[in-house]
Short mmCIF file of C-alpha atoms and ligand atoms in Angstrom, two decimals:
data_model
loop_
_atom_site.label_atom_id
_atom_site.label_comp_id
_atom_site.label_asym_id
_atom_site.label_seq_id
_atom_site.Cartn_x
_atom_site.Cartn_y
_atom_site.Cartn_z
CA MET A 6 34.56 -25.96 16.51
CA VAL A 7 31.87 -24.34 18.70
CA ASP A 8 32.16 -20.62 19.48
CA LEU A 9 31.26 -20.17 23.18
CA CYS A 10 32.02 -16.41 23.36
CA VAL A 11 29.37 -13.93 24.44
CA SER A 12 29.31 -10.17 24.84
CA LEU A 13 27.66 -8.95 28.05
CA ALA A 14 26.86 -5.23 27.94
CA GLY A 15 30.07 -4.75 25.96
CA VAL A 16 32.20 -7.01 28.17
CA GLY A 17 33.56 -9.97 26.19
CA LEU A 18 33.41 -13.37 27.92
CA GLN A 19 35.14 -16.51 26.65
CA ASN A 20 32.01 -18.46 27.61
CA PRO A 21 28.70 -17.58 29.33
CA VAL A 22 29.29 -19.51 32.58
CA ILE A 23 29.56 -17.37 35.72
CA PRO A 24 29.60 -18.58 39.34
CA ALA A 25 26.91 -16.66 41.18
CA SER A 26 27.56 -14.31 44.07
CA GLY A 27 27.46 -15.99 47.47
CA CYS A 28 28.38 -19.41 46.10
CA PHE A 29 32.01 -18.72 45.16
CA GLY A 30 33.33 -16.34 47.83
CA PHE A 31 36.16 -14.32 46.33
CA GLY A 32 37.30 -17.33 44.33
CA ARG A 33 40.29 -18.36 46.39
CA GLU A 34 38.94 -21.68 47.76
CA PHE A 35 37.82 -22.73 44.26
CA ALA A 36 41.19 -21.73 42.76
CA GLU A 37 42.70 -24.49 44.92
CA PHE A 38 40.56 -27.03 43.01
CA TYR A 39 41.00 -25.78 39.42
CA ASP A 40 42.24 -22.87 37.30
CA ILE A 41 39.30 -20.48 37.61
CA ASN A 42 40.55 -18.55 34.57
CA LEU A 43 38.48 -20.96 32.48
CA LEU A 44 35.30 -19.21 33.72
CA GLY A 45 33.43 -16.65 31.66
CA ALA A 46 33.50 -14.34 34.70
CA PHE A 47 32.56 -14.60 38.35
CA SER A 48 30.46 -12.54 40.73
CA PHE A 49 32.02 -12.18 44.14
CA LYS A 50 30.26 -12.20 47.52
CA GLY A 51 27.82 -9.34 48.07
CA THR A 52 29.82 -6.61 49.77
CA THR A 53 28.43 -4.10 52.23
CA GLU A 54 30.06 -0.99 53.68
CA GLU A 55 30.77 -2.58 57.07
CA PRO A 56 31.93 -6.16 57.71
CA ARG A 57 29.03 -8.49 58.51
CA PHE A 58 29.08 -11.72 60.47
CA GLY A 59 25.68 -12.67 59.06
CA ASN A 60 22.67 -14.31 60.69
CA PRO A 61 22.72 -16.72 63.66
CA LEU A 62 23.20 -20.46 63.08
CA PRO A 63 21.75 -22.71 61.82
CA ARG A 64 21.50 -20.85 58.54
CA VAL A 65 21.42 -23.62 55.96
CA ALA A 66 18.86 -26.40 55.58
CA ASP A 67 18.59 -29.32 53.21
CA CYS A 68 15.59 -29.48 50.85
CA PRO A 69 14.45 -31.79 48.08
CA SER A 70 16.24 -30.61 44.91
CA GLY A 71 18.10 -27.80 46.63
CA MET A 72 18.83 -25.99 49.85
CA LEU A 73 17.75 -23.07 52.01
CA ASN A 74 20.17 -20.39 53.18
CA SER A 75 19.76 -17.49 55.55
CA VAL A 76 23.40 -16.38 55.51
CA GLY A 77 22.60 -12.69 55.90
CA LEU A 78 25.25 -11.15 53.66
CA GLN A 79 28.27 -12.29 55.64
CA ASN A 80 31.24 -10.46 54.11
CA PRO A 81 34.49 -8.75 55.15
CA GLY A 82 33.25 -5.23 54.33
CA MET A 83 34.19 -2.85 51.51
CA GLU A 84 37.51 -1.65 52.94
CA LYS A 85 38.90 -5.16 53.30
CA VAL A 86 37.60 -6.19 49.88
CA LEU A 87 39.40 -3.21 48.29
CA THR A 88 42.65 -3.56 50.20
CA GLU A 89 42.97 -7.35 50.63
CA GLU A 90 40.56 -9.48 48.56
CA LEU A 91 40.93 -7.71 45.21
CA PRO A 92 44.76 -7.41 45.31
CA PHE A 93 45.01 -11.11 46.21
CA LEU A 94 42.49 -12.08 43.52
CA LYS A 95 44.63 -10.23 40.97
CA THR A 96 47.46 -12.69 41.55
CA TYR A 97 45.48 -15.68 40.25
CA TYR A 98 42.41 -14.47 38.31
CA HIS A 99 42.59 -12.57 35.00
CA GLN A 100 39.13 -12.90 33.45
CA PRO A 101 36.23 -10.41 33.76
CA LEU A 102 35.08 -9.72 37.29
CA ILE A 103 31.61 -8.87 38.58
CA ALA A 104 31.30 -6.99 41.88
CA ASN A 105 28.09 -7.79 43.76
CA VAL A 106 27.12 -4.87 45.98
CA GLY A 107 24.75 -4.99 48.97
CA GLY A 108 23.33 -2.23 51.10
CA PHE A 109 20.80 -1.05 53.66
CA SER A 110 20.12 2.46 52.33
CA VAL A 111 20.38 4.30 49.03
CA ARG A 112 23.35 6.19 50.48
CA GLU A 113 25.17 2.94 51.25
CA TYR A 114 24.42 1.36 47.86
CA VAL A 115 25.72 4.50 46.13
CA SER A 116 28.89 4.64 48.22
CA ASN A 117 29.61 0.93 47.67
CA THR A 118 28.91 1.18 43.94
CA ALA A 119 31.16 4.23 43.46
CA ARG A 120 34.05 2.67 45.40
CA ILE A 121 33.95 -0.71 43.71
CA ALA A 122 33.31 0.64 40.19
CA ALA A 123 36.49 2.74 40.52
CA GLU A 124 38.54 -0.46 40.73
CA GLU A 125 40.28 -1.24 37.43
CA GLN A 126 39.82 -5.00 38.13
CA VAL A 127 36.02 -4.70 38.20
CA ASP A 128 34.21 -4.98 34.84
CA ILE A 129 30.55 -5.09 35.89
CA VAL A 130 28.75 -4.01 39.06
CA GLU A 131 25.80 -6.17 40.14
CA LEU A 132 23.43 -4.34 42.48
CA ASN A 133 21.98 -6.86 44.92
CA ILE A 134 18.50 -5.59 45.73
CA SER A 135 17.25 -9.13 46.23
CA CYS A 136 18.77 -10.75 49.34
CA PRO A 137 15.80 -12.14 51.34
CA ASN A 138 17.83 -12.64 54.53
CA VAL A 139 18.36 -9.11 55.85
CA GLN A 140 16.01 -6.57 57.40
CA GLY A 141 15.77 -3.17 55.74
CA GLY A 142 18.15 -3.92 52.87
CA GLY A 143 18.34 -6.41 50.02
CA HIS A 144 14.92 -7.35 48.75
CA ALA A 145 13.25 -4.45 50.58
CA PHE A 146 14.54 -2.50 47.54
CA GLY A 147 13.73 -5.23 45.04
CA THR A 148 10.04 -5.72 45.81
CA SER A 149 8.97 -2.13 45.08
CA CYS A 150 9.23 -0.50 41.64
CA ALA A 151 9.73 2.93 43.19
CA ALA A 152 12.54 1.76 45.49
CA ALA A 153 14.21 -0.23 42.71
CA GLU A 154 14.08 2.78 40.41
CA GLU A 155 15.43 5.16 43.05
CA VAL A 156 18.42 3.02 44.03
CA THR A 157 19.27 2.07 40.43
CA LYS A 158 19.19 5.69 39.26
CA ALA A 159 21.36 6.87 42.14
CA CYS A 160 23.90 4.08 41.64
CA LYS A 161 24.07 4.44 37.86
CA ALA A 162 24.95 8.11 38.35
CA VAL A 163 28.22 7.04 40.03
CA CYS A 164 28.90 3.92 37.96
CA PRO A 165 30.68 4.39 34.62
CA LYS A 166 30.79 0.59 34.19
CA PRO A 167 27.87 -1.68 33.22
CA LEU A 168 25.41 -1.84 36.12
CA PHE A 169 23.30 -5.00 36.40
CA VAL A 170 20.44 -5.08 38.91
CA LYS A 171 19.89 -8.46 40.61
CA LEU A 172 16.20 -9.13 41.14
CA THR A 173 14.16 -11.20 43.56
CA PRO A 174 11.48 -13.69 42.52
CA ASN A 175 9.66 -12.69 45.72
CA ALA A 176 8.34 -9.49 44.09
CA ALA A 177 4.70 -9.42 43.05
CA ASN A 178 5.75 -9.06 39.41
CA ILE A 179 9.43 -9.37 38.59
CA THR A 180 9.04 -7.93 35.08
CA ASP A 181 7.65 -4.69 36.53
CA ILE A 182 10.75 -4.38 38.71
CA ALA A 183 12.97 -5.16 35.71
CA LYS A 184 11.26 -2.43 33.68
CA ALA A 185 11.68 0.04 36.56
CA ALA A 186 15.41 -0.77 36.75
CA GLU A 187 15.77 -0.39 32.98
CA ALA A 188 13.97 2.96 33.05
CA ALA A 189 16.34 4.11 35.81
CA GLY A 190 19.40 3.41 33.65
CA ALA A 191 20.38 -0.19 34.43
CA ASP A 192 22.62 -1.73 31.77
CA GLY A 193 21.39 -5.25 32.50
CA ILE A 194 19.30 -7.46 34.77
CA SER A 195 20.39 -10.49 36.82
CA LEU A 196 17.64 -12.90 37.81
CA ILE A 197 16.61 -14.74 39.89
CA ASN A 198 17.87 -14.62 43.47
CA THR A 199 16.45 -17.21 45.89
CA LEU A 200 12.80 -17.97 46.62
CA LEU A 201 11.72 -17.30 50.19
CA GLY A 202 10.98 -20.57 52.00
CA MET A 203 11.27 -22.42 55.30
CA ARG A 204 11.59 -25.87 56.94
CA ILE A 205 10.31 -27.08 60.31
CA ASP A 206 12.09 -29.65 62.49
CA LEU A 207 9.41 -32.26 63.27
CA LYS A 208 10.91 -33.47 66.56
CA ARG A 209 11.73 -30.02 67.95
CA ARG A 210 8.58 -28.46 66.45
CA ARG A 211 10.42 -25.30 65.48
CA PRO A 212 11.84 -23.74 62.33
CA VAL A 213 15.13 -25.30 61.23
CA LEU A 214 16.69 -21.92 60.42
CA ALA A 215 17.42 -19.59 63.33
CA ASN A 216 16.18 -16.77 61.09
CA ILE A 217 12.90 -18.75 60.52
CA ALA A 218 12.87 -18.29 56.73
CA GLY A 219 15.57 -18.34 54.08
CA GLY A 220 16.20 -18.42 50.35
CA TYR A 221 15.57 -21.63 48.40
CA SER A 222 18.01 -22.40 45.57
CA GLY A 223 19.08 -25.43 43.58
CA PRO A 224 17.66 -27.50 40.69
CA GLY A 225 14.11 -27.32 42.13
CA ILE A 226 13.83 -23.63 41.21
CA PHE A 227 15.10 -23.98 37.63
CA PRO A 228 11.66 -24.00 35.92
CA VAL A 229 10.57 -20.93 37.93
CA ALA A 230 13.79 -19.07 37.07
CA LEU A 231 13.50 -20.05 33.41
CA ARG A 232 9.95 -18.71 33.19
CA MET A 233 10.98 -15.42 34.81
CA VAL A 234 13.97 -15.02 32.48
CA TYR A 235 11.68 -15.75 29.51
CA GLU A 236 9.13 -13.13 30.60
CA THR A 237 11.75 -10.53 31.49
CA TYR A 238 13.50 -10.97 28.12
CA ALA A 239 10.19 -10.10 26.45
CA ALA A 240 9.75 -7.03 28.70
CA VAL A 241 13.14 -5.26 28.54
CA ARG A 242 15.79 -4.43 25.94
CA ILE A 243 18.85 -4.77 28.18
CA PRO A 244 20.86 -8.00 28.55
CA ILE A 245 20.05 -10.64 31.17
CA MET A 246 22.25 -12.81 33.33
CA GLY A 247 19.97 -15.79 34.00
CA MET A 248 20.32 -17.93 37.11
CA GLY A 249 18.39 -20.23 39.41
CA GLY A 250 19.03 -23.95 39.71
CA VAL A 251 21.44 -24.19 36.79
CA SER A 252 23.65 -27.25 37.16
CA THR A 253 24.39 -28.65 33.69
CA ALA A 254 25.49 -27.49 30.22
CA ARG A 255 21.96 -28.24 29.00
CA ASP A 256 20.54 -25.92 31.66
CA VAL A 257 22.88 -23.16 30.43
CA ILE A 258 21.61 -23.51 26.87
CA GLU A 259 17.98 -23.64 28.03
CA MET A 260 18.49 -20.43 30.04
CA MET A 261 19.98 -18.77 26.95
CA LEU A 262 17.08 -19.91 24.77
CA ALA A 263 14.79 -18.23 27.33
CA GLY A 264 16.69 -14.97 26.91
CA ALA A 265 19.89 -14.99 28.97
CA THR A 266 23.06 -13.58 27.44
CA ALA A 267 25.13 -15.20 30.18
CA VAL A 268 24.24 -17.71 32.88
CA GLN A 269 25.15 -17.80 36.56
CA VAL A 270 25.62 -21.03 38.49
CA GLY A 271 24.92 -20.87 42.23
CA ALA A 272 24.10 -23.77 44.55
CA ALA A 273 25.69 -26.34 42.21
CA ASN A 274 29.12 -24.99 43.29
CA LEU A 275 28.30 -25.93 46.87
CA VAL A 276 27.39 -29.49 45.87
CA ASP A 277 30.49 -29.96 43.71
CA PRO A 278 33.29 -27.37 43.61
CA TYR A 279 34.07 -28.50 40.04
CA ALA A 280 30.51 -27.79 38.82
CA CYS A 281 31.36 -24.78 36.63
CA LYS A 282 34.48 -26.48 35.22
CA TYR A 283 32.43 -29.53 34.19
CA ILE A 284 29.67 -27.37 32.68
CA ILE A 285 32.20 -25.42 30.58
CA GLU A 286 33.94 -28.61 29.48
CA ASP A 287 30.59 -30.20 28.52
CA LEU A 288 29.29 -27.21 26.54
CA PRO A 289 31.11 -27.86 23.20
CA ALA A 290 29.85 -31.45 22.95
CA VAL A 291 26.29 -30.56 23.96
CA CYS A 292 26.27 -27.65 21.47
CA ALA A 293 27.58 -29.94 18.72
CA GLU A 294 24.87 -32.49 19.50
CA LEU A 295 22.22 -29.74 19.22
CA GLY A 296 23.67 -28.30 16.00
CA ILE A 297 24.84 -25.08 17.68
CA THR A 298 28.01 -23.55 16.23
CA ARG A 299 27.79 -20.12 17.88
CA LEU A 300 26.34 -20.23 21.38
CA SER A 301 25.56 -16.48 21.52
CA GLU A 302 22.94 -17.03 18.80
CA MET A 303 20.84 -19.01 21.30
CA THR A 304 19.95 -15.94 23.39
CA GLY A 305 16.18 -15.53 23.13
CA ALA A 306 15.91 -18.10 20.36
CA ALA A 307 12.91 -19.78 22.05
CA HIS A 308 10.79 -16.63 21.69
CA GLY A 309 8.21 -15.98 19.02
CA TRP A 310 5.79 -18.75 19.97
CA SER A 311 2.29 -17.92 21.15
CA ALA A 312 0.29 -20.02 23.59
C1 SIN B 50 22.85 -14.10 51.90
O1 SIN B 50 24.00 -13.71 52.17
O2 SIN B 50 21.94 -14.09 52.73
C2 SIN B 50 22.54 -14.63 50.54
C3 SIN B 50 22.79 -13.63 49.48
C4 SIN B 50 21.57 -13.23 48.74
O3 SIN B 50 20.54 -13.89 48.81
O4 SIN B 50 21.64 -12.23 48.02
#
């Protein structure tokens, strides 16, 4: 019998598999495919104060080993999330819930964090300072240590629940940003969001995405994400939710060996809505094959080697 349980900043999860924000909506479409209560947790779509339609179309593009998106934080807005999405979610989902919060100013991040953290249904708040698809918000806060520190400190002051800060790989040095967030009171770090990229349509000789650039995700970014999780684990003392190109049970274990306490699955849900279900179902057999009886013991177990 393999023990899949993990403890994430004091929140107990039945397994470490978490659909990533932006790839699972508010869960309702996926709940039509399978019982999403088998998940460890899930992180719902980044929510801003006002409803957002997002960026102009086209805003997705195919890539080798992944995809580009320039969605632009499309979401129904905080009021609708509080009054409609969360009450509906309560009728079919009873596992830990992560609220991903977006914003365009420190004031907005603080207001969104305070409102969502006050919800009894929400266990963890994930501060999205890493969206590459919006001007003046998102990764504008995640590419500067000073800005990351300021917004984290202000949000933690109104957040009695664990506050994870979701980081961008597009920063000059992601571990510096992680250390700034930790110093400002973050309870954990989520990494990585998407890598900024673009495609050009050869016949039309223009960028495929209306927004020109977008965030690259999918299996192609897994080695980059793994390296960043590994380095961040060595740099901070707070827990990490690792993500970036995870699509199999083996990827989950590899991410944990690099230092993740729990692992988010993003683009794989868009390729196959059953992706997380299959990963969770595969984990016991893969653990048994690798001689793992307690999965939580794998966190950081690949550290201690020098080059
Ligand atoms: C988006 O809505 O543009 C994607 C979300 C993100 O990258 O944080």
